[in-house]
C-alpha positions as a printed Julia matrix, in Angstrom:
346×3 Matrix{Float64}:
  -1.59   -5.84  -11.84
  -4.36   -7.67   -9.96
  -1.88  -10.4    -9.1
   0.52   -7.89   -7.62
  -2.23   -6.23   -5.59
  -3.45   -9.63   -4.39
   0.03  -10.62   -3.18
   0.43   -7.29   -1.38
  -2.98   -7.54    0.31
  -2.38  -11.12    1.44
   0.98  -10.14    2.85
  -0.15   -6.99    4.65
  -3.1    -8.63    6.39
  -0.99  -11.57    7.56
   1.75   -9.23    8.73
  -0.73   -7.27   10.86
  -2.03  -10.48   12.39
   1.48  -11.62   13.28
   2.28   -8.24   14.81
  -0.79   -8.29   17.01
  -1.11  -11.94   17.96
   2.36  -13.45   18.0
   5.3   -12.69   20.28
   7.81  -11.74   17.6
  10.6   -11.5    20.17
  10.27  -15.25   20.82
   9.5   -16.24   17.23
  12.48  -15.35   14.99
  10.87  -16.8    11.86
   7.71  -14.76   12.36
   9.84  -11.69   12.93
  11.69  -12.29    9.64
   8.38  -12.75    7.81
   7.02   -9.45    9.14
  10.26   -7.66    8.33
  10.12   -8.86    4.72
   6.48   -7.86    4.36
   7.24   -4.47    5.91
   9.98   -3.88    3.36
   7.95   -4.67    0.28
   4.3    -3.91    1.0
   3.82   -0.15    1.25
   6.34    0.53   -1.5
   4.49   -2.03   -3.59
   1.14   -0.38   -3.04
   2.58    3.0    -4.01
   3.98    1.46   -7.21
   0.49    0.07   -7.91
  -0.99    3.51   -7.2
   1.19    4.98   -9.9
   0.57    2.14  -12.35
  -3.21    2.08  -12.08
  -3.41    5.83  -11.5
  -1.87    6.54  -14.9
  -4.51    4.58  -16.75
  -7.45    5.54  -14.56
  -6.66    9.24  -14.23
  -3.57   10.57  -16.01
  -4.34    9.03  -19.39
  -7.65   10.9   -19.44
  -8.57   14.56  -19.48
  -8.7    16.41  -16.17
 -12.32   17.32  -16.8
 -13.22   13.65  -17.1
 -11.59   12.53  -13.86
 -11.3    15.37  -11.36
 -14.66   14.7    -9.7
 -14.06   10.95   -9.43
 -10.55   11.51   -8.13
 -11.79   13.98   -5.53
 -14.51   11.6    -4.35
 -12.04    8.71   -4.11
  -9.69   10.89   -2.06
 -12.51   11.62    0.37
 -13.39    7.92    0.56
  -9.82    7.08    1.46
  -9.73    9.84    4.07
 -12.94    8.5     5.59
 -11.42    5.01    5.66
  -8.52    6.43    7.67
 -10.95    8.06   10.11
 -12.74    4.74   10.59
  -9.57    2.7    11.04
  -7.9     5.27   13.3
 -10.95    5.67   15.52
 -11.35    1.9    15.78
  -7.73    1.57   16.88
  -8.06    4.17   19.61
 -11.33    2.7    20.93
 -10.77   -1.03   20.5
  -7.02   -1.37   21.05
  -6.17    1.61   23.24
  -9.54    1.36   25.04
 -10.13    5.1    24.91
 -13.6     6.51   25.24
 -15.11    7.77   22.0
 -15.04   11.46   22.85
 -15.24   14.55   20.68
 -11.59   15.23   21.46
 -10.45   11.83   20.22
 -12.42   12.22   17.0
 -11.31   15.83   16.49
  -7.61   14.99   16.78
  -7.93   12.19   14.24
  -9.99   14.3    11.83
  -7.48   17.17   12.02
  -4.59   14.71   11.61
  -3.12   15.68   14.97
  -3.38   12.03   15.96
  -2.27    9.32   13.52
  -3.27    6.02   15.18
  -1.21    2.88   14.7
  -1.77    0.5    11.79
  -3.78    3.24   10.03
  -0.89    5.42    8.85
  -0.77    3.74    5.46
  -4.4     4.66    4.73
  -3.9     8.4     5.2
  -0.81    8.15    2.99
  -2.94    6.49    0.29
  -5.35    9.43    0.54
  -2.47   11.88    0.17
  -1.21   10.15   -2.97
  -4.68   10.52   -4.46
  -4.7    14.18   -3.46
  -1.24   14.6    -4.97
  -2.53   13.17   -8.26
  -5.4    15.65   -8.19
  -3.26   18.7    -7.41
  -0.3    17.81   -9.63
  -2.3    16.22  -12.44
  -0.73   18.3   -15.2
   2.93   18.08  -14.04
   2.58   14.31  -13.66
   0.83   13.87  -17.0
   3.27   16.07  -18.92
   6.4    15.17  -17.0
   6.34   11.46  -17.79
   6.53   12.33  -21.51
  10.13   13.5   -20.96
  11.66   10.18  -20.08
  15.23   11.03  -19.05
  14.45   14.14  -16.96
  11.54   12.25  -15.39
  13.78    9.36  -14.31
  16.46   11.74  -13.06
  13.93   13.57  -10.87
  12.63   10.21   -9.62
  16.13    9.16   -8.57
  16.9    12.52   -6.96
  13.79   12.26   -4.8
  15.5     9.44   -2.91
  17.84   12.06   -1.48
  14.91   13.45    0.51
  15.53   10.59    2.93
  18.48   12.6     4.23
  16.44   15.55    5.46
  16.7    16.23    9.22
  13.48   14.51   10.27
  13.9    15.59   13.87
  13.23   19.19   12.86
   9.81   18.49   11.33
   7.52   20.19   13.88
   4.04   18.75   13.24
   2.42   15.45   12.41
   0.57   16.99    9.49
   3.85   18.01    7.87
   5.37   14.68    8.9
   2.83   12.89    6.7
   4.35   14.72    3.74
   8.1    14.73    4.45
   8.57   12.33    7.38
   9.1    12.88   11.08
  10.51   11.32   14.22
   7.32   12.26   16.1
   5.37    9.2    14.95
   5.35    6.26   12.56
   4.43    7.39    9.06
   4.78    6.66    5.36
   5.73   10.12    4.07
   4.56   10.94    0.57
   7.74   12.65   -0.64
  10.08    9.81    0.3
   7.85    7.13   -1.25
   7.12    9.24   -4.33
   9.77    7.47   -6.48
   7.73    4.25   -6.37
   4.65    6.18   -7.46
   6.52    7.79  -10.35
   8.04    4.49  -11.45
   4.57    2.93  -11.45
   3.37    5.72  -13.73
   6.41    5.2   -15.97
   5.86    1.43  -16.23
   2.26    1.88  -17.33
   2.93    4.8   -19.68
   5.67    2.98  -21.58
   4.35   -0.54  -21.19
   7.45   -1.75  -19.37
   7.4    -5.53  -19.25
   9.13   -7.77  -16.76
  12.46   -8.87  -18.16
  15.98   -9.77  -17.16
  16.76   -6.06  -17.37
  14.08   -5.06  -14.85
  15.05   -7.9   -12.53
  18.75   -7.05  -12.65
  17.96   -3.36  -12.13
  15.85   -4.19   -9.1
  18.54   -6.52   -7.76
  21.21   -3.83   -8.16
  19.15   -1.31   -6.2
  18.24   -3.78   -3.47
  21.88   -4.82   -3.15
  22.67   -1.31   -1.86
  20.31   -1.91    1.02
  21.74   -5.38    1.59
  25.28   -4.02    1.74
  24.12   -1.52    4.35
  22.54   -4.35    6.34
  25.73   -6.38    6.12
  27.64   -3.47    7.62
  25.12   -3.14   10.48
  24.8    -6.68   11.84
  22.06   -7.5     9.3
  19.57   -5.19   10.95
  16.77   -3.79    8.77
  17.51   -0.12    7.91
  15.4     2.59    9.5
  11.76    2.43    8.47
  10.14    5.19   10.55
  11.14    7.59    9.13
  12.39    5.8     6.01
  16.05    5.72    5.06
  17.21    5.37    1.48
  18.52    1.89    2.29
  15.13    0.73    3.51
  13.4     2.04    0.39
  15.89    0.43   -1.99
  15.45   -2.99   -0.39
  11.99   -3.2    -1.94
  13.16   -2.84   -5.56
  14.0    -6.47   -6.32
  10.99   -8.08   -4.58
   8.69   -5.68   -6.43
  10.2    -6.64   -9.76
   9.66  -10.28   -8.8
   5.99   -9.55   -8.05
   5.73   -7.68  -11.35
   7.22  -10.65  -13.18
   4.85  -13.08  -11.45
   1.89  -10.97  -12.52
   3.12  -10.9   -16.1
   3.69  -14.66  -16.09
   0.17  -15.3   -14.83
  -1.16  -13.12  -17.63
   0.94  -14.73  -20.34
   0.15  -18.28  -19.23
  -3.53  -17.44  -18.75
  -3.38  -18.76  -15.17
  -6.25  -16.55  -14.1
  -7.66  -17.22  -10.67
 -10.88  -15.61   -9.53
  -9.21  -14.62   -6.25
  -6.78  -12.27   -8.02
  -9.64  -10.23   -9.44
 -11.54  -10.34   -6.16
  -8.59   -9.06   -4.11
  -7.39   -6.66   -6.81
 -10.81   -5.1    -7.28
 -11.5    -4.69   -3.55
  -8.08   -3.96   -2.11
  -9.1    -1.18    0.24
 -12.12   -3.14    1.45
  -9.84   -5.99    2.53
  -7.34   -3.67    4.2
  -9.94   -1.63    6.07
 -12.17   -4.5     7.21
  -9.19   -6.62    8.24
  -7.94   -3.73   10.36
 -11.32   -3.41   12.06
 -11.49   -7.15   12.77
  -7.91   -7.33   14.04
  -8.47   -4.35   16.33
 -11.63   -5.95   17.73
  -9.82   -9.22   18.4
  -6.84   -7.4    19.87
  -9.09   -5.88   22.52
  -9.69   -9.39   23.85
  -6.47  -11.05   22.73
  -6.1   -12.86   26.06
  -8.31  -15.46   24.36
  -5.93  -15.8    21.4
  -3.03  -18.24   21.53
   0.27  -16.82   20.33
   1.44  -19.55   17.97
   1.53  -20.29   14.25
  -1.66  -22.35   14.24
  -3.77  -19.69   15.91
  -2.48  -16.88   13.72
  -3.17  -18.92   10.58
  -6.69  -19.67   11.82
  -7.29  -15.98   12.52
  -5.91  -15.14    9.06
  -8.13  -17.63    7.26
 -11.13  -16.55    9.31
 -10.65  -12.84    8.6
  -9.94  -13.26    4.89
 -12.81  -15.73    4.51
 -15.25  -13.41    6.26
 -14.27  -10.41    4.14
 -14.48  -12.47    0.96
 -17.98  -13.62    1.92
 -19.04  -10.03    2.58
 -17.57   -8.82   -0.72
 -19.4   -11.53   -2.64
 -22.64  -10.72   -0.84
 -22.31   -7.04   -1.77
 -21.29   -7.85   -5.35
 -23.07  -11.09   -6.27
 -22.27  -10.56   -9.93
 -18.54  -10.19   -9.27
 -16.73  -12.46  -11.69
 -14.0   -12.47  -14.28
 -14.47  -12.33  -18.02
 -11.76  -14.42  -19.64
 -10.16  -14.29  -16.21
  -9.13  -10.7   -16.74
 -11.85   -8.29  -15.69
 -13.93   -8.03  -12.53
 -17.51   -7.12  -13.28
 -20.37   -5.84  -11.18
 -23.98   -6.9   -11.75
 -24.4    -4.13  -14.33
 -21.53   -5.33  -16.46
 -19.23   -2.5   -15.43
 -15.67   -3.12  -14.28
 -15.13   -3.19  -10.55
 -12.7    -0.56   -9.34
 -10.7    -0.22   -6.21
 -10.67    3.3    -4.8
  -7.62    4.34   -6.78
  -8.71    2.57   -9.96
  -7.74   -0.71  -11.54
  -6.06   -2.0   -14.65
  -8.9    -3.19  -16.86
């Protein structure tokens, strides 16, 4: 699963850089790249949440994990506060006032490029609150999969009638860009299912993913090949991610089977949120002075390499003992497995 997380992190950071520092209206290829990353990335992270969450939390007793899960939820919430505040101050050039901070803390203001972090926090909170239904429900395979499929129908709710941003974080809204928990919940549940039953990448999973994604492609073909609605998400947008995610899953399995273990997979997989949060902060800082940044492929690649290299250096400084054992497990200086804030597959 580290490989999958690494691919998702690499894609998300580069997508954010392209969105900030390249004129996508004049660069069709860059626009297509960002559209693809937009389709697959958040859904992929939610799948990973479910996959690693089952082993880290749901496979253990509630007594053993509730404190850790609660602390990790608070960490993720704090990461949202940091990212959101940085966006308002560095990108929007607002003064750091009590009102700005209060609105972000109370979730009345959901700043751009930080929406995914608060959604991550809500998925952790969901795991904490619905620990027993999730743990017991996955044991009933057919009903569990039926419920998972039916949740896709929540994309047809009248989003325009959702009155607040706080509720919009849960069920979606037209008031702001968000990644609503309920609509993305099927990916979370499928991640749990894959880990619980040890689902391996196969022709069956690839064909299943392709069949689901084809529904979204048919919709695109009927609408001048425009990407289906993302904010709030439509069922067609969500289904587009199915096949790419099964490809990522298969790549991860192939790397494992062939023993092609690269240190970078463990580094990115074990510090996913660190990369996403710090890259946001760096991008926002650069965006405040982006008149000095050239809007072309070379400059965006240089910014990308610089940001990822800087974060990697910082991670290694903070965890000098970070390494892989047999290429599989990230270790801290005390010999304990490194964990991202929602847990990792060790």
